[in-house]
Short mmCIF file of C-alpha atoms in Angstrom, two decimals:
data_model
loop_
_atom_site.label_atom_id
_atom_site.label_comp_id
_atom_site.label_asym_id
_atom_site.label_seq_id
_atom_site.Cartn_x
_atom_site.Cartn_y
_atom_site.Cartn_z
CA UNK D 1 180.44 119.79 70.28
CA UNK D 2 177.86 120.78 73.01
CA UNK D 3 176.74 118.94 75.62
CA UNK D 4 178.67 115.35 74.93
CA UNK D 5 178.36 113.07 78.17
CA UNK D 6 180.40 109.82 78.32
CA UNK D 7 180.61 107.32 81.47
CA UNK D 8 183.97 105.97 81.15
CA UNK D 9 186.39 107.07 84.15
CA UNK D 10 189.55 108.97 83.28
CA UNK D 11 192.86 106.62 84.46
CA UNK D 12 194.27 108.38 87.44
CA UNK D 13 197.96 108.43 85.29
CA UNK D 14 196.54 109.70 82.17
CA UNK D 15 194.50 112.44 84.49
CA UNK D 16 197.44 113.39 86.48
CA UNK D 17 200.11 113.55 83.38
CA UNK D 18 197.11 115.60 81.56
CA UNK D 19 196.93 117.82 84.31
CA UNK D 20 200.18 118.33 84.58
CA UNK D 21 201.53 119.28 81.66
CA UNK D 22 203.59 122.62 81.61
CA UNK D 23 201.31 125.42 79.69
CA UNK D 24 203.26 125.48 76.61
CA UNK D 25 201.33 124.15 74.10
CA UNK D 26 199.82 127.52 71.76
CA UNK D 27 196.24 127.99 72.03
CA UNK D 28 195.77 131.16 71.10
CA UNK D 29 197.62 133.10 68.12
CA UNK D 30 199.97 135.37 69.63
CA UNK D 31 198.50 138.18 67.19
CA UNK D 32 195.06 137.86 68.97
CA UNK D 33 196.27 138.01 72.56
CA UNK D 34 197.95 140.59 71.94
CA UNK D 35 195.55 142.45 70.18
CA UNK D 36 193.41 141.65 73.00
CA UNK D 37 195.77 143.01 75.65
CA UNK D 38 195.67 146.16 73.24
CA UNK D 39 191.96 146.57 73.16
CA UNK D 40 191.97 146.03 77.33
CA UNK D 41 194.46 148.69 77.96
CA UNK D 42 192.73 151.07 75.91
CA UNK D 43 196.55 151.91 75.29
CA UNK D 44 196.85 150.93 71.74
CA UNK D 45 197.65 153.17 68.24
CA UNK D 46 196.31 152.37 65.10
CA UNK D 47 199.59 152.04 63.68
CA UNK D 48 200.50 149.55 66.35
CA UNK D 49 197.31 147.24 65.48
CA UNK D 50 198.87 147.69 61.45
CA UNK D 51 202.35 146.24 62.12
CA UNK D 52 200.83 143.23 64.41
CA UNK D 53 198.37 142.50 61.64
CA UNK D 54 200.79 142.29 58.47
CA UNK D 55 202.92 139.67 61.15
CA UNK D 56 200.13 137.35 59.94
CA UNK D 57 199.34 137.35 56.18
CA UNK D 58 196.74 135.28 57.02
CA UNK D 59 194.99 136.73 59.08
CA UNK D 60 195.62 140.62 57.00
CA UNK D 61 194.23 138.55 53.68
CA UNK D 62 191.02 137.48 56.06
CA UNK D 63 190.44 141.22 57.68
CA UNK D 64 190.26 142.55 53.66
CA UNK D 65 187.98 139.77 52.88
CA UNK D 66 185.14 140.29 55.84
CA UNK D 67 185.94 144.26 55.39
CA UNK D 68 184.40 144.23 51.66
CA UNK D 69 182.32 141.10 52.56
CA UNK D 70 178.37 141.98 51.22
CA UNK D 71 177.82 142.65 55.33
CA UNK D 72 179.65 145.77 54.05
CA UNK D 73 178.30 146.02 50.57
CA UNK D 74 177.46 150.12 49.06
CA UNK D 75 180.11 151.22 50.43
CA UNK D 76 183.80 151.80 49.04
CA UNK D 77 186.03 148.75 48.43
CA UNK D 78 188.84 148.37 50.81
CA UNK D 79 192.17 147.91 49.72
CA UNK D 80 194.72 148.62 52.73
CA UNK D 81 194.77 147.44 56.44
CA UNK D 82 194.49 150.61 57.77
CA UNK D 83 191.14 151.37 56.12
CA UNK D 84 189.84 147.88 57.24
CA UNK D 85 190.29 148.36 60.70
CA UNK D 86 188.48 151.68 60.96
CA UNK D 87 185.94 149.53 58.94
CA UNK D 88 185.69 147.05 61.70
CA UNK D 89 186.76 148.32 64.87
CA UNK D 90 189.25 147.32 67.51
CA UNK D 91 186.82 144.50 69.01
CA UNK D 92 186.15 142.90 65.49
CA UNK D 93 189.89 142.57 64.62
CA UNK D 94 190.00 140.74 68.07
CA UNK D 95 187.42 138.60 67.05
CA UNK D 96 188.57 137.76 63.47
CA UNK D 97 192.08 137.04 65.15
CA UNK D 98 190.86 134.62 67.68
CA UNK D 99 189.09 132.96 64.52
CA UNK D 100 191.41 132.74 62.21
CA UNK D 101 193.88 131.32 64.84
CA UNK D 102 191.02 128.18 66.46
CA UNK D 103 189.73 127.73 63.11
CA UNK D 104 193.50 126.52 61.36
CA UNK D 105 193.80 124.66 64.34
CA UNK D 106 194.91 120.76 62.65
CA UNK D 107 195.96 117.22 63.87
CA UNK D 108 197.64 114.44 61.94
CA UNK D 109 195.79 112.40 63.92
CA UNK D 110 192.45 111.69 62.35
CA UNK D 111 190.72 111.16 65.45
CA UNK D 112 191.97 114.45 66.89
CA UNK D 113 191.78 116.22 64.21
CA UNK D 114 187.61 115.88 63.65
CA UNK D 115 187.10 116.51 67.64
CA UNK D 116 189.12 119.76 66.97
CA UNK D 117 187.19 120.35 63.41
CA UNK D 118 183.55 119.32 65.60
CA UNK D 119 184.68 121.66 68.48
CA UNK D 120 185.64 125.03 65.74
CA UNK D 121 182.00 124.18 64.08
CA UNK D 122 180.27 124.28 67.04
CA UNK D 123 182.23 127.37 68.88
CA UNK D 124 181.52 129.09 65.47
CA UNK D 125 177.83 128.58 65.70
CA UNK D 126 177.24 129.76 69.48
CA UNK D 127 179.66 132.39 68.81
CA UNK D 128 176.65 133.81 65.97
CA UNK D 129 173.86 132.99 67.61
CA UNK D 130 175.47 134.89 70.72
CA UNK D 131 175.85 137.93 68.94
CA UNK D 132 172.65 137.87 67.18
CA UNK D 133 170.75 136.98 70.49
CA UNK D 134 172.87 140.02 72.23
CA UNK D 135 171.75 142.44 69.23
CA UNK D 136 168.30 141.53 70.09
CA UNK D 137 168.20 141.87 73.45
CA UNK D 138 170.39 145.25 73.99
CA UNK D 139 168.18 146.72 71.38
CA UNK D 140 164.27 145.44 72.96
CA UNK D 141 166.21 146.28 76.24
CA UNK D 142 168.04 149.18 75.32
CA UNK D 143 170.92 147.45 76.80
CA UNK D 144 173.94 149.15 75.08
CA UNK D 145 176.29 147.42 77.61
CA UNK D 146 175.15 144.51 75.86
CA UNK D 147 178.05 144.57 73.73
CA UNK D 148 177.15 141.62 70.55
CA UNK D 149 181.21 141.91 69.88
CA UNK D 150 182.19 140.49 72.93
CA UNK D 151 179.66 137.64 73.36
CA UNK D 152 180.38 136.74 70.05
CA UNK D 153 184.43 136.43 71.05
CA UNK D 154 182.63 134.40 74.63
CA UNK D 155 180.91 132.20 71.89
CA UNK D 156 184.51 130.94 70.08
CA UNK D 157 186.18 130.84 73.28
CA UNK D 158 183.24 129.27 75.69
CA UNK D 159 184.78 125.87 75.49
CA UNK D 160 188.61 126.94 74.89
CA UNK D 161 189.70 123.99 77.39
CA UNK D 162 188.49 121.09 75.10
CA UNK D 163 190.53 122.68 72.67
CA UNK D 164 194.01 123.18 74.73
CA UNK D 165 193.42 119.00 76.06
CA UNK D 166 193.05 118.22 72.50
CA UNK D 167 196.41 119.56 71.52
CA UNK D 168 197.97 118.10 75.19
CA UNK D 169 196.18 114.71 74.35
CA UNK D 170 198.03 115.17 70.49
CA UNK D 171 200.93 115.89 71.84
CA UNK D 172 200.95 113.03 74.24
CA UNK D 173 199.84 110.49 71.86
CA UNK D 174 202.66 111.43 69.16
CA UNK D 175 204.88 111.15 71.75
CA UNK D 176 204.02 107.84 73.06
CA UNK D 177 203.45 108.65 76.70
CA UNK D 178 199.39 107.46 76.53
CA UNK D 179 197.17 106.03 74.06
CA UNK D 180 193.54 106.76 74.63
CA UNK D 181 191.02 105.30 72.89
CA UNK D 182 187.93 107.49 71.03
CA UNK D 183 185.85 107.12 73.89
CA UNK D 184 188.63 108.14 76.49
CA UNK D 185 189.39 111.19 74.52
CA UNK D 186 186.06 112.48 74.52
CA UNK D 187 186.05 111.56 78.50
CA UNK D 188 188.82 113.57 79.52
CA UNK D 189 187.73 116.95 76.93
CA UNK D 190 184.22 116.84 78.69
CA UNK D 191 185.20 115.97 82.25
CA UNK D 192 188.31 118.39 82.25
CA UNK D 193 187.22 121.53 79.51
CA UNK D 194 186.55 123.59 82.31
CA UNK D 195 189.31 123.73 84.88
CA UNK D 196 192.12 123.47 82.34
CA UNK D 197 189.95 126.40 80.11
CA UNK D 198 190.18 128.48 83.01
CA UNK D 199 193.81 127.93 83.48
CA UNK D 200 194.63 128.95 80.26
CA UNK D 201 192.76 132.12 80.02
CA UNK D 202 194.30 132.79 83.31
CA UNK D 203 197.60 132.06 81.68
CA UNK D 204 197.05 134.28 78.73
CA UNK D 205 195.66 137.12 80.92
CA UNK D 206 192.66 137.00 79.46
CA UNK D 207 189.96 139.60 80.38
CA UNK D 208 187.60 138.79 83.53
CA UNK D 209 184.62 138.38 81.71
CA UNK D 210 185.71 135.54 79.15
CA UNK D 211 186.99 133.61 81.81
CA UNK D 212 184.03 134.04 84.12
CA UNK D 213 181.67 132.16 81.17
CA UNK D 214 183.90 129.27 81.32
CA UNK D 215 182.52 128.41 84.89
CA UNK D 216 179.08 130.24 84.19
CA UNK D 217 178.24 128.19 81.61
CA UNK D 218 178.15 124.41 83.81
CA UNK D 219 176.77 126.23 86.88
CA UNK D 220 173.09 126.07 87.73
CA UNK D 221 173.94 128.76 90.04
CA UNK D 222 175.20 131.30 87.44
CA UNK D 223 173.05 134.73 88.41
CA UNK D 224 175.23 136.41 90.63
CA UNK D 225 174.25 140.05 90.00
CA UNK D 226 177.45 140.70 87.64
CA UNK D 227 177.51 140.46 83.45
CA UNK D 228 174.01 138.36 84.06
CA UNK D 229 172.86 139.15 80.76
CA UNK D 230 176.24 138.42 78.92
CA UNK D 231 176.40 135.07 80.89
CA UNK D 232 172.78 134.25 79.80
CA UNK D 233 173.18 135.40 76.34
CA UNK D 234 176.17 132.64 75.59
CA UNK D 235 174.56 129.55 77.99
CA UNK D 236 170.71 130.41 75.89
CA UNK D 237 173.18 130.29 72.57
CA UNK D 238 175.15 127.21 73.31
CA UNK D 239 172.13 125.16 74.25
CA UNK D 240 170.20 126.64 71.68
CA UNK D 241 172.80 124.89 68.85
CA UNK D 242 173.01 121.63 70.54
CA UNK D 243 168.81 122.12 70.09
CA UNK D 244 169.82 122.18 66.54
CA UNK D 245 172.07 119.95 66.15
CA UNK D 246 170.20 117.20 67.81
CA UNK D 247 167.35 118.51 65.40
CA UNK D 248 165.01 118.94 68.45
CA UNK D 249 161.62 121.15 67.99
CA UNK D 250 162.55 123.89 70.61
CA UNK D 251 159.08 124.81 70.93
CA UNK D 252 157.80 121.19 72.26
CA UNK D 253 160.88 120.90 74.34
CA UNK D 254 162.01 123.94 76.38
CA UNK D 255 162.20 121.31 79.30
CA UNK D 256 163.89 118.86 77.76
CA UNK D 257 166.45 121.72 76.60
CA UNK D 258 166.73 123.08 79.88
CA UNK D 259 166.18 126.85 78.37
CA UNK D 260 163.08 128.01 80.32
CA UNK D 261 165.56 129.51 82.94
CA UNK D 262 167.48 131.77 80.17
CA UNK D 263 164.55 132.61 78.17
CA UNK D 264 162.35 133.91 81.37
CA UNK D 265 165.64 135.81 82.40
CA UNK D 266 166.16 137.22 78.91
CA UNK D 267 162.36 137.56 78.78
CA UNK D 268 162.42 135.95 75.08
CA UNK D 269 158.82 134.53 74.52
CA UNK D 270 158.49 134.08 70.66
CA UNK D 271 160.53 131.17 71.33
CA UNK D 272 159.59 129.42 67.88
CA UNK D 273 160.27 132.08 65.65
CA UNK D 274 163.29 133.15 67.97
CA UNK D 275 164.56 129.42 66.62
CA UNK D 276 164.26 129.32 63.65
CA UNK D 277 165.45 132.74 63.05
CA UNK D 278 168.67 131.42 65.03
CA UNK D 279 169.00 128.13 62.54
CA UNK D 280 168.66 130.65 59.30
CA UNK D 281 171.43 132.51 60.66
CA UNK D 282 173.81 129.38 61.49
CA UNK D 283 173.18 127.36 57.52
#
C-alpha cells in the first residue's frame, strides 16, 4: 500500500469509536505469537515448536512446502515437521507463521477486502526486499547482527496497524455502528496505522525491535544510535517498492523518492543496478 495520502478529515465519532475499540479483534495467529514468545525466551524445545505447529494444518502443509521449495533443492526431501524445522530454523518458522496468518486475512466486504489483499501484497514485497537488502549489507559490511530473518518479519509487520483498523473498520461496518465511504477508509488506515500498530504489538508483547520500526519508519528523525541499520534497511525497502509500484526510474529520482538519506547511511551507490536487482526479486 505504501505511501497513500488522502485529505479528507476523519469525523471526530468515527475517530473516537475507532480508537476505542477494546483490543479483541485477532491480528496475529495465535501460533505465531507464540512461536515468537518462544524464539524471545530462548526457552523453547523442539518438541514444543512440533505440537504448536500441527495446531495449524495450514500452516504445517506450508512449512513442508517452503522446506523442499527449489530454495532448498539437492538436498533430501522432507517429509515430517520435525525435519523441516531444523531445515529452517526457529526465526523462519516465525516468519512463515506471521505469513500464513496476514496473508488468509479476508473480508466479505469487497472494499475491505482489496485494502487488506493491497496491504498483504505490499507487506510481502518490503518484507523481500528487506531481507535481500539486509543480506547485502551484513555481508559488504560484515554485519552479522544484521540478521535478514528479522527484517524480513519487520517487512510483513511494518504497517500491522492498517491491518488491525481494517478488521475494526469491518467489524464496525457489519455491525452498523459507521459507514465510511472508500475515501474515509483509506483516511483513517493512513492517518491512524501507526499509533494503533504500536498498540497492538504492545498488546501482543511483541519484541522491542518490531515495534520500534513502526514509529521509525514516519520519523525523519529515525538515527538514534540503536538497530540504525535494521531501521534503515526496512524504511530504504518500503520506499524502494512504492518506487516500483509507481513505476518510477530510481536512478533519475532519488529526490523525488526521498532515498538519498538511507542509501548514504547504508552506503549503497550502485543504486540502478541495486533496483532493478530488487524488482527481479519482487515479480
Amino acid at each position: 500500500m505504501g505511501n497513500i495520502t488522502t485529505n479528507m478529515a476523519i469525523p471526530e465519532f468515527t475517530k473516537n469509536i475507532i480508537t476505542s475499540q477494546p483490543i479483541v479483534i485477532p491480528v496475529f495467529h495465535e501460533v505465531a505469537i507464540k512461536l515468537l514468545q518462544m524464539m524471545k525466551d530462548n526457552s523453547y524445545r523442539i518438541e514444543d515448536v512440533i505440537i504448536l505447529v500441527h495446531a495449524d494444518p495450514a500452516l504445517a502443509s506450508k512449512m513442508l512446502k517452503y522446506a523442499n521449495s527449489t530454495y532448498y533443492s539437492g538436498k533430501t526431501p522432507i517429509a515430517t515437521i520435525k525435519n523441516a524445522i531444523i531445515r529452517l530454523g526457529s526465526q523462519q518458522i516465525v516468519n512463515l507463521a506471521f505469513s500464513a496468518s496476514m496473508e488468509n486475512t479476508k473480508s466479505d466486504n469487497p472494499v475491505i477486502n482489496s485494502l487488506m489483499k493491497d496491504l498483504w501484497h505490499h507487506c510481502h514485497k518490503v518484507a523481500k526486499i528487506g531481507a535481500y537488502l539486509a543480506l547485502k549489507i551484513s555481508r559488504d559490511k560484515n554485519m552479522p547482527e544484521l540478521n535478514h530473518d528479522e527484517v524480513y518479519l519487520a517487512g510483513l509487520l511494518h504497517e500491522i496497524g492498517k491491518l488491525y483498523l481494517l478488521k475494526v473498520i469491518d467489524k464496525l461496518t457489519t455491525s452498523d455502528v459507521i459507514h465510511p465511504d472508500n475515501n474515509l477508509i483509506v483516511n483513517i488506515i493512513v492517518e491512524l496505522n501507526i499509533e494503533q500498530g504500536i498498540k497492538i504489538m504492545k498488546h501482543n508483547n511483541m519484541p522491542e525491535i518490531y515495534t520500534n520500526i513502526l514509529s521509525s519508519l514516519s520519523d525523519d528523525n529515525w538515527k538514534c544510535g540503536l538497530n540504525d541499520y535494521f531501521v534503515a534497511t526496512v524504511r530504504l525497502a518500503d520506499k524502494l517498492h512504492y518506487c516500483i509500484e509507481q513505476d518510477i526510474d530510481i536512478a533519475d529520482s532519488i529526490d523525488t523518492c526521498n532515498i538519498s538519506d538511507e542509501l548514504t547511511f547504508l552506503d549503497l551507490t550502485d543504486v540502478s543496478e541495486l533496483y532493478d536487482i530488487v524488482k527481479t526479486i519482487i515479480d
